[in-house]
C-alpha positions as a printed NumPy array, in Angstrom:
array([[225.796, 133.664, 133.277],
       [225.603, 129.867, 133.266],
       [227.087, 129.856, 136.748],
       [224.647, 132.549, 137.849],
       [221.688, 130.64 , 136.444],
       [222.727, 127.621, 138.481],
       [222.874, 129.604, 141.714],
       [219.944, 131.905, 140.93 ],
       [218.382, 133.852, 143.751],
       [215.193, 131.918, 143.005],
       [216.503, 128.421, 142.224],
       [213.034, 126.936, 141.713],
       [212.599, 129.214, 138.691],
       [215.295, 127.239, 136.884],
       [212.886, 124.324, 136.758],
       [210.42 , 126.347, 134.692],
       [212.672, 127.792, 131.993],
       [211.274, 125.582, 129.229],
       [208.371, 123.801, 130.963],
       [207.397, 123.518, 134.617],
       [209.366, 120.485, 135.813],
       [209.488, 118.307, 138.895],
       [213.221, 118.376, 139.71 ],
       [214.932, 115.033, 140.172],
       [218.609, 115.801, 139.46 ],
       [221.012, 118.621, 138.725],
       [224.629, 118.938, 137.721],
       [224.967, 115.466, 136.205],
       [227.985, 114.716, 134.014],
       [227.436, 111.955, 131.461],
       [230.092, 109.737, 129.883],
       [232.018, 111.798, 127.371],
       [231.811, 114.893, 129.561],
       [228.309, 116.047, 128.565],
       [226.937, 118.17 , 131.416],
       [223.224, 118.143, 132.287],
       [222.473, 121.021, 134.628],
       [218.812, 120.04 , 135.043],
       [216.852, 116.783, 134.807],
       [213.164, 116.655, 135.677],
       [209.729, 115.245, 134.934],
       [207.1  , 117.274, 133.146],
       [203.383, 117.023, 133.922],
       [202.877, 114.191, 131.404],
       [205.531, 112.148, 133.233],
       [208.099, 112.501, 130.446],
       [211.73 , 112.96 , 131.405],
       [213.329, 116.254, 130.325],
       [217.111, 116.635, 130.238],
       [218.16 , 120.261, 129.865],
       [221.428, 121.456, 128.294],
       [222.961, 124.955, 128.169],
       [224.247, 126.342, 124.886],
       [225.698, 129.594, 126.197],
       [229.241, 129.46 , 124.786],
       [228.796, 130.553, 121.211],
       [232.388, 129.768, 120.248],
       [231.422, 126.08 , 120.311],
       [230.195, 124.75 , 116.954],
       [226.466, 124.029, 116.805],
       [227.332, 120.523, 115.576],
       [228.977, 119.86 , 118.962],
       [225.821, 120.989, 120.767],
       [223.711, 118.71 , 118.55 ],
       [226.061, 115.815, 119.303],
       [225.816, 116.449, 123.043],
       [222.032, 116.613, 122.832],
       [221.952, 113.2  , 121.125],
       [224.282, 111.759, 123.792],
       [221.922, 113.149, 126.462],
       [218.899, 111.72 , 124.644],
       [220.459, 108.271, 124.345],
       [221.351, 108.335, 128.053],
       [217.871, 109.521, 129.094],
       [216.088, 106.928, 126.961],
       [218.083, 104.165, 128.662],
       [216.964, 105.102, 132.184],
       [214.544, 102.937, 134.11 ],
       [212.153, 104.29 , 136.707],
       [214.326, 102.88 , 139.522],
       [217.222, 105.076, 138.372],
       [214.949, 108.134, 138.28 ],
       [213.81 , 107.392, 141.83 ],
       [217.456, 107.144, 142.939],
       [218.113, 110.561, 141.375],
       [215.052, 112.029, 143.131],
       [216.092, 110.588, 146.504],
       [219.548, 112.112, 146.142],
       [218.16 , 115.448, 144.949],
       [215.586, 115.628, 147.772],
       [218.091, 114.258, 150.324],
       [215.507, 111.697, 151.4  ],
       [216.48 , 108.026, 150.943],
       [212.884, 106.859, 151.476],
       [210.99 , 109.128, 149.101],
       [208.848, 107.536, 146.411],
       [209.079, 109.134, 142.978],
       [205.433, 108.347, 142.254],
       [204.287, 109.891, 145.546],
       [206.415, 112.965, 144.844],
       [204.966, 113.268, 141.323],
       [201.389, 112.976, 142.649],
       [202.024, 115.585, 145.365],
       [203.582, 118.11 , 142.99 ],
       [201.194, 117.708, 140.052],
       [198.068, 116.641, 142.023],
       [197.546, 113.888, 139.445],
       [197.573, 110.119, 139.431],
       [201.021, 109.108, 138.187],
       [201.092, 107.693, 134.64 ],
       [201.836, 103.982, 134.083],
       [205.428, 104.814, 133.119],
       [207.427, 107.719, 134.533],
       [210.27 , 109.105, 132.449],
       [209.317, 107.713, 129.071],
       [209.633, 108.895, 126.392],
       [212.525, 111.213, 127.152],
       [213.189, 114.626, 125.626],
       [216.126, 117.011, 125.57 ],
       [215.723, 120.782, 125.783],
       [218.632, 123.04 , 124.782],
       [218.698, 126.62 , 126.089],
       [220.65 , 128.669, 123.566],
       [221.779, 132.22 , 122.909],
       [222.251, 131.552, 119.199],
       [220.227, 133.518, 116.629],
       [217.172, 131.973, 114.985],
       [219.063, 131.862, 111.675],
       [221.236, 129.095, 113.209],
       [218.62 , 127.363, 115.332],
       [215.848, 126.975, 112.744],
       [217.864, 124.714, 110.375],
       [219.014, 122.62 , 113.347],
       [215.431, 122.286, 114.612],
       [214.213, 121.403, 111.096],
       [216.851, 118.646, 110.903],
       [215.755, 117.257, 114.293],
       [212.073, 117.398, 113.257],
       [212.769, 115.624, 109.938],
       [214.398, 112.763, 111.83 ],
       [211.735, 112.817, 114.567],
       [214.305, 113.336, 117.311],
       [212.788, 114.674, 120.562],
       [215.299, 117.5  , 121.009],
       [214.011, 121.049, 121.217],
       [215.912, 124.331, 121.093],
       [214.81 , 127.293, 123.203],
       [216.221, 130.781, 122.709],
       [217.213, 132.418, 125.991],
       [217.419, 136.084, 126.922],
       [218.422, 137.471, 130.306],
       [217.781, 141.144, 131.054],
       [216.654, 143.607, 133.676],
       [213.126, 144.942, 134.074],
       [212.279, 148.58 , 134.782],
       [211.774, 147.573, 138.42 ],
       [215.344, 146.229, 138.592],
       [214.414, 142.546, 138.54 ],
       [216.461, 140.103, 136.517],
       [214.19 , 138.487, 133.963],
       [214.828, 135.405, 131.823],
       [212.713, 134.791, 128.738],
       [212.702, 131.63 , 126.691],
       [211.187, 131.064, 123.265],
       [210.653, 127.601, 121.864],
       [212.017, 127.169, 118.33 ],
       [209.06 , 125.264, 116.944],
       [208.987, 123.757, 113.475],
       [205.729, 122.502, 111.975],
       [205.649, 119.079, 110.24 ],
       [205.796, 120.969, 106.936],
       [209.23 , 122.25 , 107.954],
       [208.01 , 125.819, 108.44 ],
       [208.616, 127.791, 111.613],
       [205.765, 127.351, 114.092],
       [204.258, 129.967, 116.384],
       [206.748, 130.601, 119.214],
       [205.604, 130.745, 122.813],
       [207.457, 132.965, 125.258],
       [208.023, 131.971, 128.883],
       [209.071, 134.557, 131.449],
       [210.866, 133.998, 134.762],
       [211.769, 136.645, 137.339],
       [214.956, 135.979, 139.298],
       [215.321, 138.886, 141.724],
       [217.081, 142.213, 141.821],
       [219.416, 143.334, 139.066],
       [221.955, 144.333, 141.698],
       [222.155, 140.727, 142.953],
       [222.52 , 139.553, 139.363],
       [225.405, 141.96 , 138.707],
       [227.096, 141.019, 142.   ],
       [226.937, 137.363, 141.014],
       [228.76 , 138.15 , 137.768],
       [231.724, 139.758, 139.558],
       [233.247, 136.314, 140.124],
       [233.851, 135.803, 136.379]])
């Protein structure tokens, strides 16, 4: 499924699984082997690094460790590095990141692009595992957010991905989740894409 998500029939939908993002990089591998399938800027100008947590045999502690590695990496990036990523992603060596941001969001670019950084983790784990992890991250004020992911098929045969933010209030209680829905195309195309596994 991870492979299918990366080569989705509607690739732009991948950039809206947690928040609508301006894509600047994909498929990055950080030191230590941490893989970042998606890196983008949200409307506020903050950098979002997205991780998959789709292999449930991996301990959650490993996923938390990878998210902190990704956060440390993202926080160390300067705007010049982000522009280099965007130029490579867009295959345009002359593109300006600020111009791209202003075209996509129809807003004046903020004074600093990319800061502060956040990490979003798309996970298939149950809430009973994700809530304590999110409470730990909230207690330590770490900008890492878990999102539960479901992939299914609609009555019309479309493949649909839903994400739910695991939100924890400052009191440590579970917040009100918000669901995001993305349509990816026909179920038949989805099933054909899985035949390679």
